[in-house]
């Protein structure tokens, strides 16, 4: 028997710049990830995620959002690189990049550099017969942090399922205690760049 009662009403934080590009509710992110199939290599879903990721909250949805973000990011940038390479081989690099705006070029260069680093790490790991250290790369690029207003042991995720928190920490998720956001900082293009 499955009782599909929904995940409840999403919380929208009333913050300055709270609707800036790059800010999403957790439920929207998780649903978009699943419904669009964005994490599948053959999907052309337009779902962009940049690092670092900061998830505000302390419940199981926050844990799911942080872990899914770190799982999705390598897939996203590797898909971007493979599609870029295919288009560049077919049409030429200049043709592919000719329509990019300044912002698009900056994001594309970031994604291409990260994808090449991941590709290089996977190749090195295969050559050295070891596990690829993708988590370390993700953390170097900012990773995913859960910002919660209380202590970890006071969080709903800890009281409901502390094993899930332990697993998230093993996967490289950071948990920052005692933090309450007061504003989203934006860059010159109006994109979220920091959380104050």
XYZ file of C-alpha atoms in Angstrom:
196
model
C 0.000 0.000 0.000
C 1.410 3.388 -0.945
C -0.005 6.500 0.648
C 1.007 9.342 -1.657
C 0.031 12.350 0.420
C 2.642 14.740 -0.998
C 5.656 16.383 0.568
C 3.768 19.247 2.128
C 3.795 22.915 1.313
C 7.220 24.167 0.162
C 8.812 26.805 2.335
C 9.742 29.999 0.523
C 12.181 32.166 2.431
C 11.295 35.846 2.463
C 14.826 37.114 1.795
C 16.176 39.989 -0.260
C 16.926 38.492 -3.713
C 15.182 35.294 -2.640
C 13.945 34.716 -6.189
C 17.253 35.436 -7.945
C 18.502 33.152 -10.689
C 20.091 30.170 -8.980
C 17.674 30.050 -6.028
C 15.101 27.237 -5.971
C 12.880 25.607 -3.434
C 14.054 22.121 -2.535
C 10.786 20.510 -3.593
C 10.966 22.239 -6.984
C 14.568 21.087 -7.489
C 13.857 17.487 -6.513
C 10.686 17.257 -8.607
C 12.329 18.848 -11.636
C 15.270 16.480 -11.340
C 12.991 13.449 -11.299
C 10.274 14.537 -13.727
C 12.576 15.890 -16.435
C 14.990 12.980 -16.241
C 17.810 15.541 -16.139
C 20.191 13.066 -14.501
C 19.898 10.672 -17.448
C 22.681 10.946 -19.988
C 20.248 11.028 -22.926
C 18.062 13.778 -21.428
C 18.158 17.285 -22.888
C 16.383 18.793 -19.886
C 17.345 22.410 -19.276
C 18.133 22.178 -15.568
C 21.238 24.086 -14.580
C 22.992 23.624 -11.247
C 26.171 25.419 -10.218
C 28.456 24.898 -7.263
C 28.640 25.666 -4.439
C 25.190 24.551 -3.288
C 23.742 25.791 0.001
C 20.568 24.134 1.242
C 18.697 25.977 3.988
C 16.918 23.704 6.450
C 17.468 20.677 8.598
C 14.905 18.101 7.493
C 15.157 15.023 5.339
C 14.256 17.105 2.277
C 17.382 19.193 2.891
C 19.484 16.027 3.084
C 17.918 14.684 -0.125
C 18.457 17.997 -1.922
C 22.136 18.218 -0.982
C 22.901 14.605 -1.902
C 20.963 14.784 -5.178
C 22.728 18.038 -6.096
C 26.155 16.446 -5.640
C 25.072 13.368 -7.592
C 23.603 15.438 -10.433
C 26.415 17.962 -10.904
C 28.996 15.579 -12.456
C 26.338 14.127 -14.772
C 25.343 17.618 -15.860
C 28.843 18.868 -16.671
C 29.904 15.623 -18.344
C 26.808 15.753 -20.579
C 27.628 19.367 -21.387
C 31.203 18.472 -22.359
C 30.211 15.525 -24.547
C 27.565 17.564 -26.365
C 29.951 20.490 -26.766
C 32.612 18.203 -28.238
C 30.114 16.618 -30.660
C 28.822 20.007 -31.831
C 32.345 21.455 -32.108
C 33.439 18.466 -34.189
C 30.431 18.903 -36.477
C 30.157 22.691 -36.757
C 33.426 24.018 -35.401
C 34.133 25.593 -32.039
C 33.700 29.171 -33.257
C 30.245 28.405 -34.670
C 29.140 26.673 -31.459
C 30.313 29.536 -29.248
C 29.273 32.422 -31.506
C 25.867 32.937 -29.912
C 26.986 32.705 -26.291
C 26.430 35.751 -24.117
C 29.085 36.807 -21.601
C 27.227 35.000 -18.807
C 26.694 31.865 -20.899
C 30.385 31.814 -21.860
C 31.436 32.069 -18.208
C 29.152 29.213 -17.162
C 30.152 27.092 -20.172
C 33.855 27.532 -19.411
C 33.213 26.542 -15.782
C 31.267 23.435 -16.828
C 33.855 22.431 -19.441
C 36.747 22.822 -16.988
C 34.948 20.824 -14.303
C 33.931 18.069 -16.747
C 37.492 17.779 -18.035
C 38.770 17.543 -14.454
C 36.247 14.785 -13.701
C 37.175 12.975 -16.923
C 40.856 13.258 -16.009
C 40.243 11.946 -12.494
C 38.255 8.987 -13.824
C 41.068 8.153 -16.256
C 43.731 8.475 -13.543
C 41.699 6.281 -11.201
C 41.283 3.597 -13.871
C 45.010 3.717 -14.656
C 45.922 3.489 -10.945
C 43.232 0.855 -10.232
C 41.470 2.908 -7.551
C 38.137 4.617 -6.967
C 37.751 7.991 -8.673
C 37.911 10.863 -6.175
C 34.968 12.830 -7.536
C 33.744 13.937 -4.093
C 37.056 15.684 -3.472
C 36.707 17.593 -6.751
C 33.139 18.605 -5.912
C 34.244 19.831 -2.491
C 37.092 21.825 -4.056
C 34.483 23.592 -6.219
C 32.341 24.424 -3.186
C 30.375 21.202 -2.759
C 27.075 21.152 -0.902
C 26.422 22.586 2.539
C 23.284 22.325 4.619
C 22.797 25.500 6.654
C 20.585 24.964 9.678
C 19.544 27.435 12.368
C 20.110 24.997 15.240
C 22.533 22.186 16.058
C 22.756 19.054 13.923
C 21.428 16.900 16.774
C 18.375 19.184 17.011
C 17.521 18.902 13.326
C 14.440 16.976 12.173
C 16.611 14.846 9.893
C 18.742 13.736 12.839
C 15.793 12.940 15.085
C 13.911 11.149 12.289
C 16.749 9.264 10.607
C 20.276 9.924 11.845
C 21.596 7.130 9.586
C 20.693 9.225 6.545
C 22.721 12.156 7.916
C 25.692 9.864 8.529
C 25.495 8.649 4.927
C 25.196 12.214 3.600
C 28.293 13.261 5.565
C 30.152 10.258 4.119
C 29.153 11.463 0.644
C 30.776 14.838 1.279
C 27.808 16.932 2.411
C 28.756 19.583 4.953
C 26.408 20.533 7.804
C 26.747 24.111 9.097
C 25.039 24.722 12.435
C 23.602 27.889 13.926
C 23.062 29.762 10.653
C 20.029 31.778 9.632
C 20.063 33.339 6.161
C 19.265 37.038 5.952
C 19.865 37.736 2.236
C 20.896 36.223 -1.079
C 23.811 38.109 -2.607
C 23.744 38.525 -6.392
C 26.427 39.174 -8.988
C 26.404 41.844 -11.694
C 24.036 39.698 -13.776
C 21.495 39.168 -10.980
C 22.525 35.547 -10.345
C 22.807 34.231 -6.784
C 26.480 34.164 -5.795
C 26.410 33.980 -1.988
C 24.137 33.592 0.993
C 24.519 36.090 3.828
